[in-house]
Amino acid sequence: MIQLPDPTLSRLFDPRSIAIVGASATPGKIGAMPVTLLRQHGYEGRIIPVNPRADTIQGLAAAPSLDALDQDVDLAILAVPAAHAAQALQSARPGQLGAAVIFTSGYSETGAAGAEQQQRLCGIARERGIRLLGPNCLGFMNVRRKVYATFSPAPANGAVPAGGIAMVSQSGAFGAYAYSMARERGLGLSHWISTGNEADIDVADCIEWLAHDADTRVIMAYMEGCRDGAKLRRALAAARAAGKPVVVTKIGRTQAGAQAAASHTAALAGDDAVYDALFRQYGALRARTIEEFFNLGYALDTWPRPPAGRRLGIFTISGGVGALMADEAQDAGLALPEPAAAAQARLLAQVPFASARNPVDVTGQAISEPGLLLATADDILADGRYDALAVFLAAAGSSEALWPTFENFAREMQARHPGVPLAISALFTPERRRQLERLGCLVFPDPSAAIRTLGTMAQLADHADAAAEPAASSDDPLPLLDAYNEVQAMDLLRRAGLPATPCVLAADADAAVRAAAELDGPVALKIVSPDIVHKSDVGGVKLNVAGEDALRRAHADILDAVRRHAPEARIDGVLVAPMAPKGVECIAGVHCDPVFGPVVMFGLGGVFVEVLKDVSFRLAPFGRDEALAMIREIKGYALLQGARGTPPCDVDALADALAALSRFAHARRDDFSSVEINPLLALPAGQGALALDAVVMRAGA
């Protein structure tokens, strides 16, 4: 079923009538700018200046207040002091006004008194069915419909063309800068939105609405924080389902940055690792720099189809730059397969001093033999072994004589290989660059930027066929306890579908002997105490114990050692479990993020997690495919594939365990604050995975 945009937001972002409260004829005043811009750019709807001290403003008949209007209004722009904004909204009749943009500052960003005033404003809006954008925002623009509900001077200095990119920003200053950058780079915009304090409408609302907007192909977002994680997840899922890539710059990656973001907008910056997981999980591309932000927006708008994979061909007239591009490709996670042997042979027969491997370097011969460019590129793409092609032409792009060759090259490559994005790095004039872009080429003066952009775009292929999130079972595996010891935690996880080793809590030596007999084989004994975290440090662990006498001695030795080293510790008993088979020790855990809820972590055990912090994260719940992607992300993944003669591990079983953990964490998110499984043993392929130890913490504990 085709989903339509939220009609309340459609009335805001595509209004047929606009009232400007606080409208002014004085240039430079906030209330003058939207009237000026709407008239200057040819807005075709009704413009109603509202000012009790003027009959006309900028040649338009003015009204003294909203309640003086005899018609409903889609949008009101409030350009009045904070103390008057609530009064202006209150003057509107219930149902008269669809939405309001509030430029004014002095609300929640100023402290408790401002937050109270913002709440009052929201209460009035809810009573009258009015959607709010802001306060403390620069407003928005609908470029195609010529709606300029903003006091930013950026569009007064030159408008961007209508296009398929939508920009939404929590920061007005960054938003104005982004608009100007878009104009400078020739990017066409559908919408530009600044959300400010987000008293009602936030970035997630905008992304979800834009996902269903027919004029938008690419969504670019600048974020400082998020208060409603579920809503943001839903918005990113909607964009992914609509096939509209989202490029995000999220600030606050460091502690200092996070504090700055919170003080700037009172938004929750959250844990950056969780945001990273969110963007990976929903296929949003995270831009770490402003340059990358615009390069990705530009590339995705020019080439709407993501590369099919990560196989890159590099074709250059400079061996040195080719090597530089190869280095960048490796850093970007791109593969550089060699051309087919026959294609290499044909190139070397024509240019014996060329380099026919990847990067393919035809040297300056491509300049003296113009036909060589198309023939070679066509040949190496012929057998479908490349997902993208990057071409470096150096300063040859400025050649008048060679321009017809380059133009024909771009046109023919698009016709012969329509599924392969072509990025050309050369020095072209702006007009020639635009001509190549109209032919479907990506054009970058910097070859490194071209490679990095292609590498990030390739991430979209990882989520092209992303499955919907699995339903999380709400079955109650166990009656809730105030606290869980290790045995109870393992039982809880086993009932939740995780592969947990069988274990028994023995109250005395006789019980330990009986438990070992049922387990049939050598066992491990471990002290169980809520006061002892590191069991080995106090002599609380005995391994590979077999036989009744040995069991009794081991049981007694554990209790004696614990009483000596931790005399005050409470003792629940001694855990008896079978000795684990050989495998690779991993760790899995759950942390409840205050914004996004349960977040699942995975990594290899030991030094990999404690020192190297080689871990990956996903927001619960998720299925096997997402769990597999999560496992493959860690740098130590090669150890799970088999290293130094060891057999490959059962990665599928690991993925199933992580998916089960995510479903449990989501279903019981109100009951448990954290879970840690350490180690989670990855057994050889076909033999499964096994949780050997677990700690479960109740919410609020």
XYZ file of C-alpha atoms in Angstrom:
701
model
C 0.000 0.000 0.000
C 1.320 3.469 -0.906
C 1.830 5.584 2.192
C 1.004 9.276 2.056
C 2.648 12.116 3.970
C 1.163 13.189 7.306
C -1.599 15.615 6.231
C -0.946 17.940 9.174
C 2.664 18.321 8.067
C 1.619 18.653 4.430
C -0.515 21.613 5.444
C 2.570 23.101 7.122
C 5.161 22.441 4.440
C 2.888 23.035 1.430
C 0.536 25.813 2.579
C -2.020 27.512 0.346
C -2.264 30.526 2.661
C 0.282 32.133 4.989
C -0.255 34.714 7.722
C 2.821 36.551 9.031
C 2.180 37.703 12.622
C 4.479 40.613 13.360
C 4.845 41.436 9.671
C 6.878 44.542 8.953
C 7.732 46.850 6.087
C 11.048 47.823 7.664
C 13.968 46.122 5.886
C 16.128 44.091 8.244
C 13.352 43.298 10.708
C 12.546 39.630 11.276
C 8.897 40.219 10.392
C 9.825 41.827 7.073
C 11.967 39.015 5.658
C 9.314 36.296 5.038
C 6.959 38.784 3.371
C 9.794 40.000 1.165
C 10.971 36.498 0.259
C 7.495 35.163 -0.494
C 6.807 38.060 -2.852
C 10.311 38.095 -4.355
C 10.233 34.403 -5.266
C 6.654 34.351 -6.530
C 4.701 32.388 -3.924
C 1.308 31.769 -5.520
C -0.797 31.364 -2.361
C -2.447 33.995 -0.198
C -0.085 36.183 1.901
C -1.664 37.903 4.920
C 0.458 40.327 6.955
C -0.795 40.575 10.564
C 0.038 43.780 12.439
C -2.369 45.862 14.552
C -0.520 49.084 13.724
C -0.656 48.991 9.905
C -3.335 48.762 7.235
C -0.934 47.627 4.512
C 2.527 46.112 4.598
C 4.734 45.853 1.513
C 1.682 46.567 -0.637
C -0.481 43.853 0.965
C -3.620 44.424 3.035
C -2.876 43.718 6.696
C -5.090 42.298 9.458
C -4.843 43.355 13.114
C -4.866 39.789 14.486
C -5.544 36.182 13.495
C -9.076 36.224 14.900
C -9.869 39.165 12.625
C -9.482 36.898 9.591
C -12.682 35.475 8.141
C -10.922 32.457 6.559
C -8.887 29.504 7.739
C -5.131 29.760 7.302
C -2.774 26.868 6.599
C 0.304 28.463 8.143
C 1.070 31.293 10.538
C 4.608 32.632 10.839
C 5.142 34.126 14.291
C 7.774 36.865 14.211
C 6.884 38.421 17.570
C 8.594 38.386 20.988
C 8.215 35.237 23.100
C 5.857 36.994 25.507
C 3.401 37.685 22.619
C 3.604 34.376 20.733
C 1.219 32.465 23.008
C -1.255 35.341 22.869
C -1.124 35.336 19.077
C -1.860 31.598 18.911
C -4.622 31.927 21.491
C -6.357 34.520 19.351
C -6.859 31.963 16.574
C -10.203 30.183 16.546
C -10.063 26.384 17.144
C -9.513 24.761 13.751
C -8.730 28.073 12.029
C -4.969 27.563 11.852
C -3.198 24.444 10.558
C 0.378 25.093 11.654
C 2.706 27.737 12.994
C 6.399 28.509 12.567
C 7.844 30.291 15.579
C 11.043 32.208 14.946
C 11.275 33.627 18.450
C 13.903 32.508 20.955
C 13.642 32.700 24.765
C 12.088 29.318 25.433
C 13.520 26.001 26.686
C 17.025 26.888 25.506
C 17.151 29.598 28.209
C 16.291 27.509 31.266
C 13.368 26.506 33.469
C 11.290 29.667 32.999
C 11.661 29.446 29.224
C 10.769 25.745 29.269
C 7.569 26.553 31.180
C 6.670 29.200 28.619
C 7.315 26.672 25.822
C 4.998 24.164 27.497
C 2.251 26.795 27.652
C 2.721 27.474 23.952
C 2.416 23.751 23.183
C -0.715 23.460 25.304
C -2.440 26.228 23.353
C -1.391 24.632 20.068
C -2.765 21.231 21.102
C -6.081 22.758 22.162
C -6.480 24.347 18.736
C -5.055 21.512 16.649
C -2.026 23.549 15.516
C 1.282 21.884 14.600
C 4.360 23.824 15.719
C 7.750 24.178 14.041
C 10.202 25.708 16.509
C 10.353 27.843 18.551
C 13.842 29.309 18.233
C 14.147 28.239 14.599
C 14.864 29.759 11.183
C 11.728 28.211 9.693
C 11.569 26.346 6.389
C 11.440 26.625 2.608
C 9.558 24.573 0.058
C 11.642 25.486 -2.963
C 9.452 23.946 -5.632
C 6.300 25.643 -4.263
C 8.216 28.886 -3.583
C 7.325 28.881 0.116
C 9.903 30.907 2.088
C 8.767 30.749 5.709
C 12.103 31.934 7.065
C 13.944 35.048 8.164
C 17.304 33.719 6.961
C 18.977 36.151 4.539
C 20.469 33.205 2.602
C 17.721 32.986 -0.080
C 17.718 36.769 -0.470
C 21.272 36.479 -1.757
C 20.251 33.973 -4.414
C 17.875 31.024 -4.494
C 18.860 27.415 -5.015
C 17.212 25.637 -7.934
C 14.356 23.239 -7.304
C 15.625 19.686 -7.073
C 15.402 16.398 -5.231
C 17.450 17.020 -2.063
C 15.700 17.849 1.214
C 17.715 19.346 4.078
C 16.563 19.272 7.694
C 18.650 20.728 10.514
C 18.266 21.140 14.256
C 20.644 24.098 14.036
C 19.451 27.203 12.246
C 22.966 28.528 11.717
C 24.147 25.282 10.160
C 20.964 25.135 8.104
C 21.571 28.598 6.644
C 25.173 27.637 5.892
C 24.009 24.399 4.255
C 21.546 26.306 2.068
C 24.322 28.629 0.909
C 26.646 25.672 0.269
C 23.944 23.962 -1.760
C 23.577 27.081 -3.875
C 27.349 27.311 -4.338
C 27.598 23.668 -5.429
C 24.561 23.838 -7.685
C 22.495 21.339 -5.685
C 18.761 21.439 -6.269
C 16.582 21.386 -3.141
C 13.022 20.257 -2.592
C 12.788 21.429 1.031
C 14.927 23.157 3.634
C 13.775 22.849 7.254
C 15.152 24.160 10.555
C 13.551 22.555 13.640
C 15.002 24.636 16.501
C 13.771 23.631 19.971
C 11.474 20.914 18.561
C 8.620 21.658 20.940
C 6.348 19.638 18.628
C 7.838 18.752 15.242
C 11.318 17.243 15.345
C 13.864 15.983 12.837
C 12.319 12.498 12.882
C 8.884 13.905 11.944
C 10.478 15.751 9.051
C 12.439 12.728 7.797
C 9.316 10.550 7.875
C 7.267 13.165 6.031
C 10.014 13.646 3.442
C 10.215 9.878 2.951
C 6.697 10.060 1.503
C 7.161 13.364 -0.348
C 7.067 12.956 -4.121
C 9.477 15.849 -4.709
C 12.268 14.435 -2.530
C 14.856 11.840 -3.591
C 17.596 12.339 -0.980
C 17.307 13.458 2.657
C 20.192 15.286 4.337
C 19.951 15.777 8.107
C 22.045 17.631 10.677
C 21.419 16.381 14.221
C 22.546 17.395 17.671
C 20.445 14.896 19.621
C 17.213 12.943 19.831
C 14.528 12.705 22.512
C 12.317 10.016 20.943
C 14.391 7.086 19.720
C 11.412 5.016 18.564
C 10.197 7.847 16.346
C 13.620 8.323 14.756
C 13.873 4.585 14.060
C 10.444 4.659 12.437
C 11.447 7.637 10.293
C 14.669 6.019 9.067
C 12.791 2.797 8.359
C 10.251 4.761 6.298
C 13.024 6.397 4.260
C 14.681 3.034 3.666
C 11.368 1.474 2.611
C 10.795 4.377 0.191
C 14.266 3.899 -1.302
C 15.370 7.397 -0.285
C 18.911 7.543 1.083
C 19.469 9.550 4.262
C 22.785 11.347 4.882
C 23.308 12.362 8.517
C 25.827 14.579 10.240
C 25.425 13.868 13.961
C 27.569 16.008 16.225
C 28.563 15.141 19.794
C 30.852 12.200 18.923
C 33.175 13.143 21.786
C 32.285 13.953 25.365
C 33.129 17.645 24.831
C 31.062 17.707 21.636
C 28.129 16.019 23.364
C 28.185 18.583 26.187
C 28.271 21.433 23.681
C 25.295 20.000 21.838
C 23.258 19.637 25.021
C 23.966 23.182 26.158
C 23.154 24.537 22.694
C 19.702 23.064 22.221
C 18.900 21.155 25.405
C 18.715 18.049 23.186
C 19.905 14.702 24.468
C 23.140 13.880 22.692
C 23.097 10.240 23.769
C 25.829 7.685 23.379
C 27.553 8.113 20.016
C 28.126 4.390 19.589
C 24.360 3.918 19.753
C 23.768 6.544 17.069
C 26.392 4.840 14.921
C 24.556 1.530 15.369
C 21.232 3.174 14.544
C 22.516 4.641 11.286
C 24.185 1.378 10.234
C 21.081 -0.625 11.058
C 18.749 1.540 8.985
C 21.126 2.234 6.103
C 21.597 5.941 6.848
C 25.001 7.229 5.739
C 26.872 9.091 8.445
C 29.005 11.998 7.247
C 31.873 12.871 9.581
C 32.745 16.183 7.913
C 30.846 18.968 6.178
C 32.680 18.155 2.940
C 31.583 14.531 3.158
C 28.024 15.644 3.979
C 27.747 17.619 0.755
C 29.697 15.143 -1.375
C 27.281 12.373 -0.411
C 24.183 14.501 -0.944
C 25.492 15.581 -4.336
C 26.472 12.060 -5.388
C 23.208 10.426 -4.335
C 21.186 13.107 -6.085
C 23.238 12.782 -9.282
C 23.348 8.979 -9.140
C 20.152 7.824 -7.400
C 21.008 4.105 -7.621
C 23.633 2.918 -5.112
C 26.528 0.786 -6.350
C 25.607 -2.891 -6.418
C 28.630 -3.782 -4.291
C 32.153 -2.806 -3.252
C 34.179 -3.786 -6.350
C 35.869 -0.672 -7.731
C 37.738 -0.184 -10.969
C 40.296 2.647 -11.104
C 41.311 4.047 -14.502
C 43.947 6.782 -14.560
C 46.485 8.610 -16.687
C 48.834 8.929 -13.691
C 50.390 5.965 -11.948
C 51.112 7.987 -8.807
C 47.552 9.231 -8.432
C 46.330 5.722 -9.209
C 48.310 4.443 -6.214
C 46.826 7.207 -4.058
C 43.331 6.233 -5.165
C 44.058 2.568 -4.427
C 45.107 3.481 -0.885
C 41.902 5.459 -0.420
C 39.882 2.529 -1.768
C 41.379 0.158 0.787
C 40.633 2.619 3.601
C 37.058 2.930 2.320
C 36.526 -0.842 2.361
C 36.422 -1.195 -1.429
C 37.822 -4.182 -3.315
C 40.088 -3.751 -6.367
C 39.792 -6.888 -8.491
C 41.982 -7.118 -11.595
C 40.426 -6.863 -15.056
C 39.926 -10.050 -17.009
C 43.141 -11.480 -18.423
C 41.913 -10.975 -21.996
C 41.151 -7.294 -21.338
C 44.619 -6.815 -19.857
C 46.222 -8.475 -22.870
C 44.326 -6.262 -25.311
C 45.408 -3.101 -23.491
C 49.079 -4.162 -23.352
C 49.035 -5.045 -27.034
C 47.958 -1.491 -27.783
C 50.000 0.295 -25.069
C 52.906 -1.945 -23.982
C 54.033 0.464 -21.250
C 50.566 0.690 -19.634
C 49.710 -0.891 -16.300
C 46.841 -3.251 -17.022
C 46.098 -4.289 -13.464
C 43.819 -2.356 -11.126
C 44.482 0.619 -11.017
C 44.625 0.618 -14.812
C 47.134 3.261 -15.928
C 47.148 4.137 -19.634
C 49.540 7.066 -18.987
C 49.370 10.146 -21.217
C 48.641 7.858 -24.192
C 44.943 8.473 -23.511
C 45.521 12.117 -24.475
C 47.304 11.393 -27.755
C 44.865 8.566 -28.631
C 41.442 9.870 -27.530
C 39.647 6.665 -28.522
C 41.725 4.721 -25.996
C 39.773 6.152 -23.080
C 36.393 4.731 -24.057
C 37.735 1.494 -25.529
C 39.704 0.577 -22.401
C 37.011 1.541 -19.901
C 34.377 -0.327 -21.912
C 36.600 -3.399 -22.111
C 37.331 -3.652 -18.392
C 33.630 -3.252 -17.517
C 32.424 -5.708 -20.127
C 32.285 -8.826 -17.936
C 30.481 -7.201 -14.997
C 33.241 -7.544 -12.422
C 33.064 -3.911 -11.241
C 30.340 -2.115 -9.298
C 31.764 1.389 -9.886
C 34.474 3.059 -11.952
C 36.663 5.994 -10.880
C 38.564 7.833 -13.623
C 41.357 10.374 -13.110
C 42.083 12.736 -16.002
C 44.237 15.335 -14.207
C 44.357 18.748 -15.903
C 43.229 17.293 -19.244
C 39.680 18.272 -18.272
C 40.515 21.895 -19.029
C 41.528 21.093 -22.614
C 39.284 22.606 -25.290
C 40.445 20.064 -27.838
C 39.692 17.059 -25.600
C 36.287 18.171 -24.341
C 34.322 16.392 -27.143
C 36.192 13.188 -26.239
C 35.264 13.449 -22.568
C 31.661 14.343 -23.315
C 31.312 11.393 -25.679
C 33.031 9.138 -23.118
C 30.486 10.058 -20.434
C 27.525 9.627 -22.786
C 28.681 6.258 -24.130
C 29.587 4.846 -20.696
C 26.141 5.722 -19.396
C 24.530 4.062 -22.429
C 26.707 0.922 -22.342
C 26.939 0.460 -18.549
C 23.887 2.157 -17.043
C 24.162 0.305 -13.732
C 27.753 1.313 -12.966
C 28.337 4.741 -11.384
C 31.132 6.678 -13.080
C 33.154 9.193 -11.043
C 35.506 11.455 -13.014
C 38.216 13.497 -11.294
C 39.547 16.362 -13.422
C 39.596 20.117 -13.657
C 36.446 21.083 -15.585
C 34.764 24.455 -15.849
C 31.486 24.686 -13.890
C 29.406 24.493 -17.062
C 31.222 21.396 -18.345
C 30.995 19.782 -14.928
C 27.224 20.331 -14.989
C 27.026 18.888 -18.497
C 28.762 15.701 -17.336
C 26.445 15.535 -14.323
C 23.427 15.804 -16.612
C 24.843 12.767 -18.410
C 24.883 10.889 -15.081
C 28.558 11.320 -14.107
C 29.860 12.238 -10.678
C 32.542 14.911 -10.996
C 35.131 15.631 -8.291
C 38.213 17.847 -8.511
C 39.791 15.680 -5.771
C 40.216 11.969 -6.645
C 40.420 11.037 -2.954
C 37.017 12.615 -2.332
C 35.642 10.615 -5.273
C 36.870 7.320 -3.792
C 35.661 8.105 -0.273
C 32.238 9.064 -1.593
C 31.906 5.869 -3.635
C 32.997 3.853 -0.604
C 30.318 5.375 1.606
C 27.666 5.031 -1.108
C 28.516 1.327 -1.340
C 27.196 0.913 2.210
C 23.693 1.343 0.795
C 24.033 -2.018 -0.937
C 24.360 -3.654 2.489
C 20.793 -2.583 3.314
C 19.178 -2.752 -0.109
C 17.231 -5.884 0.842
C 17.022 -5.246 4.580
C 14.377 -7.333 6.280
C 11.769 -5.833 8.550
C 12.434 -6.045 12.253
C 11.221 -9.321 13.762
C 8.387 -9.289 16.228
C 9.670 -9.479 19.787
C 7.929 -12.090 21.901
C 6.338 -10.819 25.087
C 6.161 -14.247 26.705
C 7.315 -14.210 30.326
C 10.084 -16.855 30.588
C 10.267 -16.695 34.379
C 8.508 -14.992 37.257
C 10.389 -11.790 37.978
C 12.907 -11.967 40.802
C 14.415 -9.085 42.706
C 17.883 -10.296 41.684
C 19.301 -13.123 39.572
C 22.299 -15.223 40.449
C 24.303 -16.830 37.661
C 22.254 -20.036 37.576
C 18.964 -18.146 37.475
C 20.352 -15.820 34.787
C 21.410 -18.752 32.625
C 17.991 -20.363 33.067
C 16.309 -17.092 32.085
C 18.334 -16.814 28.889
C 17.856 -20.481 28.045
C 14.091 -20.019 28.235
C 14.459 -16.961 26.004
C 15.938 -19.138 23.268
C 19.661 -18.670 23.847
C 22.018 -21.665 23.853
C 23.051 -21.658 27.522
C 25.118 -24.433 29.058
C 23.205 -26.540 31.615
C 24.160 -25.711 35.192
C 22.988 -26.560 38.684
C 23.285 -24.640 41.947
C 24.552 -27.044 44.610
C 23.885 -26.088 48.213
C 26.360 -28.668 49.566
C 28.870 -31.298 48.466
C 26.235 -34.022 48.176
C 24.213 -31.875 45.776
C 27.363 -31.176 43.755
C 28.065 -34.895 43.421
C 24.497 -35.603 42.301
C 24.615 -32.761 39.751
C 27.908 -33.977 38.303
C 26.535 -37.487 37.939
C 23.606 -36.160 35.894
C 25.916 -34.116 33.689
C 28.028 -37.229 32.937
C 31.593 -35.999 32.496
C 34.199 -33.630 33.912
C 32.640 -30.498 35.379
C 33.465 -26.957 36.374
C 32.667 -25.667 39.870
C 32.236 -21.932 40.542
C 31.222 -20.002 43.617
C 27.885 -18.190 43.301
C 27.730 -14.990 45.338
C 26.192 -11.566 44.723
C 29.254 -10.041 46.385
C 31.955 -11.711 44.256
C 32.497 -10.517 40.696
C 35.906 -12.014 39.899
C 35.581 -15.583 41.105
C 39.080 -16.752 40.190
C 40.668 -13.996 42.293
C 39.286 -15.517 45.495
C 39.864 -19.174 44.567
C 36.235 -19.651 43.649
C 36.731 -21.734 40.493
C 37.772 -25.349 39.917
C 37.910 -26.810 36.399
C 37.890 -30.277 34.873
C 36.808 -32.024 38.066
C 35.813 -35.711 37.814
C 35.037 -38.399 40.406
C 33.183 -38.170 43.715
C 36.254 -37.663 45.928
C 37.652 -34.979 43.677
C 34.272 -33.239 43.597
C 34.016 -33.162 47.388
C 37.570 -31.851 47.748
C 37.009 -29.178 45.098
C 33.752 -28.095 46.731
C 35.427 -27.797 50.130
C 38.474 -26.008 48.705
C 36.272 -23.391 47.009
C 34.341 -22.617 50.203
C 37.531 -22.467 52.295
C 39.227 -20.117 49.816
C 36.227 -17.811 49.588
C 35.868 -17.605 53.373
C 39.539 -16.622 53.652
C 39.569 -14.030 50.874
C 36.005 -12.671 51.175
C 34.750 -13.505 54.653
C 31.803 -11.070 54.438
C 30.523 -12.368 51.100
C 27.072 -13.908 50.901
C 27.185 -17.367 49.365
C 24.261 -18.832 47.402
C 26.054 -22.112 46.697
C 28.374 -23.632 44.140
C 27.531 -23.833 40.438
C 28.155 -27.165 38.733
C 28.353 -27.181 34.931
C 29.865 -29.448 32.267
C 33.295 -28.520 30.946
C 32.911 -26.536 27.774
C 34.290 -27.755 24.445
C 36.966 -25.763 22.628
C 35.890 -22.658 20.743
C 36.454 -18.920 20.374
C 35.392 -16.856 23.361
C 33.071 -13.983 22.506
C 31.075 -11.547 24.572
C 27.502 -10.351 24.121
C 25.601 -7.837 26.163
C 22.594 -5.570 26.411
C 22.545 -1.992 27.651
C 19.339 0.034 27.958
C 19.947 3.404 26.363
C 17.720 6.164 27.792
C 16.682 7.299 24.297
C 16.721 4.178 22.118
C 16.062 1.397 24.630
C 17.910 -1.942 24.572
C 21.153 -1.961 22.578
C 22.941 -5.253 21.907
C 26.755 -5.436 21.905
C 28.967 -8.148 20.407
C 32.710 -8.674 20.338
C 35.481 -11.161 20.906
C 36.366 -11.797 24.542
C 39.446 -10.934 26.547
C 41.795 -8.241 25.313
C 39.647 -7.546 22.243
C 36.852 -6.068 24.331
C 38.767 -4.865 27.397
C 41.668 -3.096 25.674
C 40.947 -2.823 21.954
C 37.190 -2.218 22.391
C 36.588 -4.170 19.189
C 32.810 -4.359 19.441
C 29.717 -3.669 17.363
C 26.228 -2.559 18.384
C 22.649 -2.882 17.160
C 19.331 -1.640 18.486
C 16.960 -4.412 19.554
C 15.122 -6.196 18.084
C 16.767 -7.490 14.910
C 16.957 -10.700 12.905
C 19.693 -13.035 11.744
C 20.818 -10.943 8.746
C 21.452 -7.887 10.921
C 23.207 -10.063 13.497
C 25.497 -11.453 10.786
C 26.353 -7.913 9.659
C 27.071 -7.044 13.268
C 29.478 -9.972 13.653
C 31.300 -9.205 10.393
C 31.892 -5.601 11.473
C 34.379 -6.367 14.215
C 38.063 -6.258 13.319
C 38.597 -9.686 14.863
C 36.099 -11.362 12.523
C 38.982 -13.178 10.797
C 39.469 -15.224 13.985
C 35.905 -16.510 13.686
C 36.566 -17.493 10.073
C 39.456 -19.713 11.129
C 43.023 -18.568 11.737
C 46.384 -20.327 12.195
C 44.967 -23.741 11.465
C 41.837 -23.440 13.627
C 38.485 -24.432 12.112
C 35.977 -21.722 11.185
C 33.360 -21.021 13.830
C 29.601 -21.481 13.631
C 28.868 -17.854 12.784
C 25.249 -18.630 11.907
C 24.676 -20.004 15.402
C 26.283 -16.902 16.895
C 23.940 -14.755 14.810
C 20.912 -16.732 15.962
C 21.998 -16.269 19.574
C 22.380 -12.494 19.116
C 19.000 -12.231 17.406
C 17.368 -14.197 20.261
C 19.075 -11.935 22.794
C 17.774 -8.861 20.948
C 14.193 -10.170 20.940
C 14.370 -10.957 24.633
C 15.891 -7.559 25.447
C 13.198 -5.704 23.512
C 10.301 -7.731 24.895
C 11.541 -7.347 28.481
C 12.968 -3.839 28.169
C 10.987 -2.589 31.161
C 12.191 -5.429 33.392
C 15.955 -5.625 32.815
C 18.556 -2.852 32.567
C 21.480 -4.966 31.370
C 22.578 -8.434 30.360
C 26.116 -9.701 29.886
C 27.056 -13.094 28.465
C 30.772 -13.644 28.931
C 31.929 -15.843 27.459
C 29.603 -16.688 24.618
C 31.519 -19.562 23.070
C 31.605 -19.853 19.272
C 32.032 -23.551 18.488
C 33.341 -24.994 15.207
C 31.033 -24.690 12.183
C 27.946 -26.838 12.545
C 28.344 -27.266 16.312
C 26.564 -24.135 17.493
C 27.320 -21.554 20.162
C 27.170 -21.788 23.933
C 26.670 -19.199 26.692
C 28.928 -20.165 29.607
C 28.307 -17.344 32.073
C 25.712 -14.596 32.398
C 24.865 -11.602 34.539
C 21.350 -10.149 34.435
C 20.438 -6.883 36.155
C 16.869 -5.871 36.952
C 15.703 -2.420 35.898
C 16.198 0.048 38.701
C 18.758 -2.164 40.445
